[in-house]
PDB file of C-alpha atoms and ligand atoms in Angstrom:
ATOM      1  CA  UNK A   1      11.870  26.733 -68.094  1.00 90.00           C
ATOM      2  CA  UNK A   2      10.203  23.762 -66.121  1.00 97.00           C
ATOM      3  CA  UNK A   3       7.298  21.405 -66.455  1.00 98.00           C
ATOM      4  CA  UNK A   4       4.438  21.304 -63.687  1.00 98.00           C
ATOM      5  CA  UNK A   5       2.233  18.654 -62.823  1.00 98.00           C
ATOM      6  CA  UNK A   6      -0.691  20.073 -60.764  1.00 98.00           C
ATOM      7  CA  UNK A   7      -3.801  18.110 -59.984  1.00 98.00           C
ATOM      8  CA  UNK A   8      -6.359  17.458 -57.876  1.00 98.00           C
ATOM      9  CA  UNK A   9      -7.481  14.169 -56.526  1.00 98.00           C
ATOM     10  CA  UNK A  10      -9.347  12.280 -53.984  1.00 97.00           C
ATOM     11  CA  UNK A  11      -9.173   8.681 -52.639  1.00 95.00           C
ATOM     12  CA  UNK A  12     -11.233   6.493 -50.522  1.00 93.00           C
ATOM     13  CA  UNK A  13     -14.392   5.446 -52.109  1.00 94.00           C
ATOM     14  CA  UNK A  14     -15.356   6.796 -55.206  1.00 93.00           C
ATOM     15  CA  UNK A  15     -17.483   6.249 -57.901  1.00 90.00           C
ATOM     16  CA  UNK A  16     -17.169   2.799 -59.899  1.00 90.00           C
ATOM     17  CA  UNK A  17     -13.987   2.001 -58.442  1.00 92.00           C
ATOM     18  CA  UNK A  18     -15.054   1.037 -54.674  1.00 92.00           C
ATOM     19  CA  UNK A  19     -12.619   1.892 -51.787  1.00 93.00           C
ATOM     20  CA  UNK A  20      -9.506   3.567 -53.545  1.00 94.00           C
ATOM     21  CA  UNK A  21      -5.751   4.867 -51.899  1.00 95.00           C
ATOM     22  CA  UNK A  22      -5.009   6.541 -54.884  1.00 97.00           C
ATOM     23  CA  UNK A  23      -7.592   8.462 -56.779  1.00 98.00           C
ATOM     24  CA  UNK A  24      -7.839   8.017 -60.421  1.00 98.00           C
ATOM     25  CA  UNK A  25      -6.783  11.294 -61.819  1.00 98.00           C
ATOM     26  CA  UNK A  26      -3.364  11.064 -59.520  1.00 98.00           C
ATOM     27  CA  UNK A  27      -2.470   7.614 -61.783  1.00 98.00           C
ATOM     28  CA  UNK A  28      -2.773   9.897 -64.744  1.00 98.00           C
ATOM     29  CA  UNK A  29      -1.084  12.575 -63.114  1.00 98.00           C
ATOM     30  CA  UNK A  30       1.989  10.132 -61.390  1.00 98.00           C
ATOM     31  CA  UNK A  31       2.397   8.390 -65.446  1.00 98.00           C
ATOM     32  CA  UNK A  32       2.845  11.738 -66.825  1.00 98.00           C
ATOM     33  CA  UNK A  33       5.332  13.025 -63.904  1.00 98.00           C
ATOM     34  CA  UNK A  34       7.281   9.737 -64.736  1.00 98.00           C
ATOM     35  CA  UNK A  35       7.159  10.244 -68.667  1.00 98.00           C
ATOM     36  CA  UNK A  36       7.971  13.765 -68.398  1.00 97.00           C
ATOM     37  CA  UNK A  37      10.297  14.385 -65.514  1.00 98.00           C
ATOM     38  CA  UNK A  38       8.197  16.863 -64.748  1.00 98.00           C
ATOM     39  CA  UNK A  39       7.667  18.658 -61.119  1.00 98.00           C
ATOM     40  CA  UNK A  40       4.469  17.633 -59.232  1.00 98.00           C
ATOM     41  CA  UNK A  41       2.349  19.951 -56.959  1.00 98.00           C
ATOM     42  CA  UNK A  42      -1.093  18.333 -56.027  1.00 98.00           C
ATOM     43  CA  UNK A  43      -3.892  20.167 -54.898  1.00 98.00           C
ATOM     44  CA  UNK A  44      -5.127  18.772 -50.813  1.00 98.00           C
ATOM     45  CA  UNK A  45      -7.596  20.840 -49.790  1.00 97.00           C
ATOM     46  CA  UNK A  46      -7.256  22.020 -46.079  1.00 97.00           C
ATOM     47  CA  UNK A  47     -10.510  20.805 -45.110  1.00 95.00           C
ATOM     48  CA  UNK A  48     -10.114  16.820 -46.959  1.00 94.00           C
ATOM     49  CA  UNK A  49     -13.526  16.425 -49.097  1.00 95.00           C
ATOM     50  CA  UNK A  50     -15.381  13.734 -46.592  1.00 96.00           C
ATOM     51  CA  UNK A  51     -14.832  10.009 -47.582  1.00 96.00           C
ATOM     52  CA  UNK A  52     -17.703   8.600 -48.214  1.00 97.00           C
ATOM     53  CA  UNK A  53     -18.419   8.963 -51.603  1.00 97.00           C
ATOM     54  CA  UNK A  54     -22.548  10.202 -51.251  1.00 96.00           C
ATOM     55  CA  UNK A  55     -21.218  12.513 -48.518  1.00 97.00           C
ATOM     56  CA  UNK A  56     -18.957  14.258 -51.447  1.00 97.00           C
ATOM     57  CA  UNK A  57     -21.154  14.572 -53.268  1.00 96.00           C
ATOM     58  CA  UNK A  58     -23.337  16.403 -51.698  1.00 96.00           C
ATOM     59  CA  UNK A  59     -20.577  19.210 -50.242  1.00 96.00           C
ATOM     60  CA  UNK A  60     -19.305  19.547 -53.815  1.00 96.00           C
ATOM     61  CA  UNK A  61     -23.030  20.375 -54.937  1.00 96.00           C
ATOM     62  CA  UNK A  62     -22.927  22.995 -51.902  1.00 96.00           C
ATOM     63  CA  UNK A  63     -19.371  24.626 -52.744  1.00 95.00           C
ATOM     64  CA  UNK A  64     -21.039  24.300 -56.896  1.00 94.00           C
ATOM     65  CA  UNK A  65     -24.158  26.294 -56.178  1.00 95.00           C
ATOM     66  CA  UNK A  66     -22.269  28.951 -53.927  1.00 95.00           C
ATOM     67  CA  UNK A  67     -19.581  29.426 -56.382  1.00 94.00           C
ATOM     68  CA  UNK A  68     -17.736  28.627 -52.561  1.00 95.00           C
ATOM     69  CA  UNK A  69     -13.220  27.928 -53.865  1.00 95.00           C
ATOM     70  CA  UNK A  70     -12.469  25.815 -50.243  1.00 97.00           C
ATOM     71  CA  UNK A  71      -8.744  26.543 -49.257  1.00 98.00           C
ATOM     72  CA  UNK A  72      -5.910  24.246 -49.966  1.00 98.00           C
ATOM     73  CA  UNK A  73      -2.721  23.730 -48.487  1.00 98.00           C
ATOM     74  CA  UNK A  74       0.855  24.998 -49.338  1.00 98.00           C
ATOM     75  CA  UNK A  75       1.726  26.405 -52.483  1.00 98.00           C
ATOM     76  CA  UNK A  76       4.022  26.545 -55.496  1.00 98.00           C
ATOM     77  CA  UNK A  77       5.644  29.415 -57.240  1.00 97.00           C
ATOM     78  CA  UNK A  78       4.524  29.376 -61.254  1.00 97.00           C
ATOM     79  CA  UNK A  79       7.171  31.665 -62.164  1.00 96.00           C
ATOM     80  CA  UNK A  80       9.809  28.760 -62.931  1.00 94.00           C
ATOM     81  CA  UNK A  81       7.394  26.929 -65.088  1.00 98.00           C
ATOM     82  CA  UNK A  82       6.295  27.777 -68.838  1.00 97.00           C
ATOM     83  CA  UNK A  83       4.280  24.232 -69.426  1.00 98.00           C
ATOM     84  CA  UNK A  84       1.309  23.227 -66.978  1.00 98.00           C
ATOM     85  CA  UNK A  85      -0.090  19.868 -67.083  1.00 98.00           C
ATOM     86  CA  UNK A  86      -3.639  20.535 -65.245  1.00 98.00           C
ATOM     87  CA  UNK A  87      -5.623  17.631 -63.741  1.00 98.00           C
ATOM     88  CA  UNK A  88      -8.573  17.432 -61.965  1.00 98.00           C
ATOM     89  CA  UNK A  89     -11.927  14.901 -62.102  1.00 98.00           C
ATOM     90  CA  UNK A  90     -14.979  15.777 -63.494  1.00 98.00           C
ATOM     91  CA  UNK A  91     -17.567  16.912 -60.657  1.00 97.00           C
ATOM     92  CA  UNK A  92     -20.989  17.731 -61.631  1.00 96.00           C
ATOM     93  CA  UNK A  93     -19.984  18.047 -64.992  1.00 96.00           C
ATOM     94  CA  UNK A  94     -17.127  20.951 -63.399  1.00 97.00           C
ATOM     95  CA  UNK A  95     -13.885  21.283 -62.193  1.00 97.00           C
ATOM     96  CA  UNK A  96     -13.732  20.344 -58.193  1.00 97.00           C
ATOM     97  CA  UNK A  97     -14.203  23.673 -56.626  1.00 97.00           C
ATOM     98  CA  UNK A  98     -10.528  23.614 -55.186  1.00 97.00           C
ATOM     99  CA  UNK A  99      -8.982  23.787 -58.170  1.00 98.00           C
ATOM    100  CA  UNK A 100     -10.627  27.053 -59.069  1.00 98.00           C
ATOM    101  CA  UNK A 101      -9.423  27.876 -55.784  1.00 98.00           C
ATOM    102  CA  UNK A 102      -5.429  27.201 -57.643  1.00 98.00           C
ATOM    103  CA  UNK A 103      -6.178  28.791 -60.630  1.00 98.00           C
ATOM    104  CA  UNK A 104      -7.166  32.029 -59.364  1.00 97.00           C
ATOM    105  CA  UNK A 105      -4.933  32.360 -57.485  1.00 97.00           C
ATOM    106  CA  UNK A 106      -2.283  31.803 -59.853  1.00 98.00           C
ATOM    107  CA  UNK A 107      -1.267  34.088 -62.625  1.00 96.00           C
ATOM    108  CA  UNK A 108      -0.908  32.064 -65.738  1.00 97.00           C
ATOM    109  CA  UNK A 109      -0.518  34.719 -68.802  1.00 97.00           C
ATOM    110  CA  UNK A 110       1.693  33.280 -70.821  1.00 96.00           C
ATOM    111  CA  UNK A 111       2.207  29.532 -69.340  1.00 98.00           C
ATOM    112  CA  UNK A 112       0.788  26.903 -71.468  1.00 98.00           C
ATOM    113  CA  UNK A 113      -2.128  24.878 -70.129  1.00 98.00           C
ATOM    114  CA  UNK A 114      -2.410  21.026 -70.954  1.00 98.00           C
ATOM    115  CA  UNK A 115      -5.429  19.649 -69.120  1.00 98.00           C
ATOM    116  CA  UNK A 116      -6.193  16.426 -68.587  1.00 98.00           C
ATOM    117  CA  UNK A 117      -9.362  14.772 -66.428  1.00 98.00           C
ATOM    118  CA  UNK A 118     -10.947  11.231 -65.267  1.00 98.00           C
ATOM    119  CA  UNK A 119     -14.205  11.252 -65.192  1.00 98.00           C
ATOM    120  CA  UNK A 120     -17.125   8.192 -65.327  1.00 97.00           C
ATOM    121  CA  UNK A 121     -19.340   9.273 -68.410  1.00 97.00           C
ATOM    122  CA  UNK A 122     -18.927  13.386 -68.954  1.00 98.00           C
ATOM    123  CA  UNK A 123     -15.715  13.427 -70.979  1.00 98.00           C
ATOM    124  CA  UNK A 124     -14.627  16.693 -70.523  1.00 98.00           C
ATOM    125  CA  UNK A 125     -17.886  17.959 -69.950  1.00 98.00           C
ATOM    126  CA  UNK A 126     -16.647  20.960 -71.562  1.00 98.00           C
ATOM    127  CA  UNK A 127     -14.568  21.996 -69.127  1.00 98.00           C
ATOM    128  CA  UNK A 128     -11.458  22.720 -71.543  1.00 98.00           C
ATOM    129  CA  UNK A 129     -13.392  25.005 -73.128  1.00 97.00           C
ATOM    130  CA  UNK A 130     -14.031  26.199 -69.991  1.00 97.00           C
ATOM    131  CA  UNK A 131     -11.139  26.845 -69.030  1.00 98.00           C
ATOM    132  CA  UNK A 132      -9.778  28.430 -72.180  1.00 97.00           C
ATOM    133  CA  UNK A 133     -12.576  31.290 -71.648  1.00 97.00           C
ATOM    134  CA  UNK A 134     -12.099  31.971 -68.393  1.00 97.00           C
ATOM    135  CA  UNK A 135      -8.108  32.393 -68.626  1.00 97.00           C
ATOM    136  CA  UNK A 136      -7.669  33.871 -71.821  1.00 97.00           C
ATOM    137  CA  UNK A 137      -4.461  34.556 -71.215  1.00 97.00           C
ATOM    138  CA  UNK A 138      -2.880  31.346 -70.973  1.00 98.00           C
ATOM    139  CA  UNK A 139      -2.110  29.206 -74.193  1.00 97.00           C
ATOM    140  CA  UNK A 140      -3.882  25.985 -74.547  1.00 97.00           C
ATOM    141  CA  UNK A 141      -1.937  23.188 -75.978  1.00 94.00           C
ATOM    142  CA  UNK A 142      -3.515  20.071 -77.234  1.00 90.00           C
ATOM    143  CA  UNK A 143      -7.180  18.848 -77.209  1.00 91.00           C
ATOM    144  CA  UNK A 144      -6.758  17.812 -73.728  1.00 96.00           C
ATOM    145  CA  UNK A 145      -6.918  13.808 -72.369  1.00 98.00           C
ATOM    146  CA  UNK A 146      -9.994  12.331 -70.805  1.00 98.00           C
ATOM    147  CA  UNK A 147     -10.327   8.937 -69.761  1.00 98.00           C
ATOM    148  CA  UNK A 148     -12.938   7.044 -67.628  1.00 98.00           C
ATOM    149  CA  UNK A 149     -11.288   6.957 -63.792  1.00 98.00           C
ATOM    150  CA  UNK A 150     -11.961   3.001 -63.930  1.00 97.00           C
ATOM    151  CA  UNK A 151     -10.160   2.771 -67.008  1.00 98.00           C
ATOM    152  CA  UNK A 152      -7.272   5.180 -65.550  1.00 98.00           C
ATOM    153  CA  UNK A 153      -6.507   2.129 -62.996  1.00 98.00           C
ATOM    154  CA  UNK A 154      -5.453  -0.296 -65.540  1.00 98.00           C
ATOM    155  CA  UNK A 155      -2.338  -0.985 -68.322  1.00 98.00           C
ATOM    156  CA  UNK A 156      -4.710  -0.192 -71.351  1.00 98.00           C
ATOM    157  CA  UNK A 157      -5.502   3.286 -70.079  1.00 98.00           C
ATOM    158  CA  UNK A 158      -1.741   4.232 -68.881  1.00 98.00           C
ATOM    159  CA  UNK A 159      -0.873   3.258 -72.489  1.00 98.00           C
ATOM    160  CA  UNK A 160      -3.848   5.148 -73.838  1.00 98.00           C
ATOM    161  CA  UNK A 161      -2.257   8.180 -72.485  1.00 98.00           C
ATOM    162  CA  UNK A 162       1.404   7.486 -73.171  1.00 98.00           C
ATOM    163  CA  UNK A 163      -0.312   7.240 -76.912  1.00 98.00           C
ATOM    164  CA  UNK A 164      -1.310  10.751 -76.195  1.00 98.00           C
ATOM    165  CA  UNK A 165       1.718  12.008 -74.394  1.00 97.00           C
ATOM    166  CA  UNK A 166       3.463  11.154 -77.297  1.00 96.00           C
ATOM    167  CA  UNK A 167       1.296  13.695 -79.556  1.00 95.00           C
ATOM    168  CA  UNK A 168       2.522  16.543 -77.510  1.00 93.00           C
TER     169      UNK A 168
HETATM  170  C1  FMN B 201     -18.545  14.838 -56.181  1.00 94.33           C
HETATM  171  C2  FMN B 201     -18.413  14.020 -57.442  1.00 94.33           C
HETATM  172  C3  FMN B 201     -19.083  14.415 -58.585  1.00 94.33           C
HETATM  173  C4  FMN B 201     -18.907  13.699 -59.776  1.00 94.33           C
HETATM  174  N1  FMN B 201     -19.538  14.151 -60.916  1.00 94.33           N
HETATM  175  C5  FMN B 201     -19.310  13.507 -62.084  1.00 94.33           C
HETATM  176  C6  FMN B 201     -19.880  13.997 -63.304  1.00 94.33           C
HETATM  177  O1  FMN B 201     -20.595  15.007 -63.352  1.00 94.33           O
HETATM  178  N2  FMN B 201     -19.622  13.299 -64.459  1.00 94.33           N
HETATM  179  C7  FMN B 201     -18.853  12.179 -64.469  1.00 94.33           C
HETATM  180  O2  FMN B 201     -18.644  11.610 -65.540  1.00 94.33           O
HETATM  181  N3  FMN B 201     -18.272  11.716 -63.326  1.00 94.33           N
HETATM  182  C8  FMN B 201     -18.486  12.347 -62.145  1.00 94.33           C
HETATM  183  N4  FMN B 201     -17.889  11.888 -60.995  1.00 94.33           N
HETATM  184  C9  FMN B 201     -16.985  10.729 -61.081  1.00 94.33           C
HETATM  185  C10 FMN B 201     -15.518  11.177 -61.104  1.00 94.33           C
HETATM  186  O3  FMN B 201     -15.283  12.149 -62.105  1.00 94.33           O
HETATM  187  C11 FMN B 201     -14.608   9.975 -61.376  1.00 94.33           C
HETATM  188  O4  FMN B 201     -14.847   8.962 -60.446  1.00 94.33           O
HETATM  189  C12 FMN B 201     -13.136  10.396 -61.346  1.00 94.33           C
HETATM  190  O5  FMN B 201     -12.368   9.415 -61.989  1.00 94.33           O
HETATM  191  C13 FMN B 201     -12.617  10.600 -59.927  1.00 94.33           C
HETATM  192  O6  FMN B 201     -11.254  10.913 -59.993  1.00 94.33           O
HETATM  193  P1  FMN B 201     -10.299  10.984 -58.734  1.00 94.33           P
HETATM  194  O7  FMN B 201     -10.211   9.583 -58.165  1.00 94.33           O
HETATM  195  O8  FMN B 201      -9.003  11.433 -59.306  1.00 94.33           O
HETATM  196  O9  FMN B 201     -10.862  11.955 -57.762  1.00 94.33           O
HETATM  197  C14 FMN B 201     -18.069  12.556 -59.801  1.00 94.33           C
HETATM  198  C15 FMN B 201     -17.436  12.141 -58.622  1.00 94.33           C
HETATM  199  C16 FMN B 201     -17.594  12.855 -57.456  1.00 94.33           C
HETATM  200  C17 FMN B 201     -16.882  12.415 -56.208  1.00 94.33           C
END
């Protein structure tokens, strides 16, 4: 059985971190791929989340309040996989609403869940507890890795979570 690296994402400008190619969580998320060997599938929604970083905001407090899971596009077959790396950035103290999108989709009894997040104050925001209620039937391995998405960007915080890789 394989390992999966599926996250979510988004460049341009963000939070902290000005105008960005390559969003914060996807450093994590490209270190751990690397470390791991592991297979990659990343989350793009259809519809790309606008770039300005105000203008997110305010569509991911829409899709929040209407519960709304936008569509993403292509797929990848779980069945292959037994160990799922998860990770995603911390919007309005949530998951992005496309990665709910994912995860329902998805059946994961049985796969084992190891999220990860950047976020810019929240933690986790308890969203690993989260996510261990709402998919009881996947195993949840580890306490999880959050990191500030600033400090994902530099040496200190890829070694921070080769440190933690290494726990596994
Ligand atoms: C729509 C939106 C909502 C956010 N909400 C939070 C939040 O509730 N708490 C927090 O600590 N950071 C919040 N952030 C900051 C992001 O979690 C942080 O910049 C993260 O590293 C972005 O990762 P990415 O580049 O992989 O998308 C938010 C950012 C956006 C765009």
């Amino acid at each position: 059985m394989k390992t999966l690296v599926v996250y979510y994402s988004r460049p341009d400008e963000n939070y902290g971190v000005g105008e960005i190619e390559i969003g914060n969580t996807e450093l994590l998320a490209k270190e751990i791929i690397k470390q791991t060997g592991a297979d990659e599938f990343k989350i793009e929604p259809t519809q790309p989340y606008p770039k300005e970083y105000m203008d997110c905001v305010n569509q991911a407090t829409e899709e929040l309040k209407n519960q709304a899971c936008p569509a993403y596009s292509g797929d990848i077959d779980l069945k292959d996989y037994d160990t799922i790396y998860l990770g995603y950035p911390i919007w309005w103290g949530d998951l992005p609403m496309v990665c709910y999108t994912f995860l329902e989709k998805h059946d994961l009894t049985g796969k084992i869940i190891i999220p990860f997040n950047t976020h810019e104050g929240s933690g986790n925001s308890g969203t690993y507890a989260k996510l261990r209620e709402k998919f009881p039937t996947a195993t949840f391995k580890g306490d999880g890795f959050a990191m500030t998405g600033h400090e994902a960007r530099t040496p200190d915080g890829i070694a921070k979570l080769n440190t933690w890789l290494k726990t596994l």
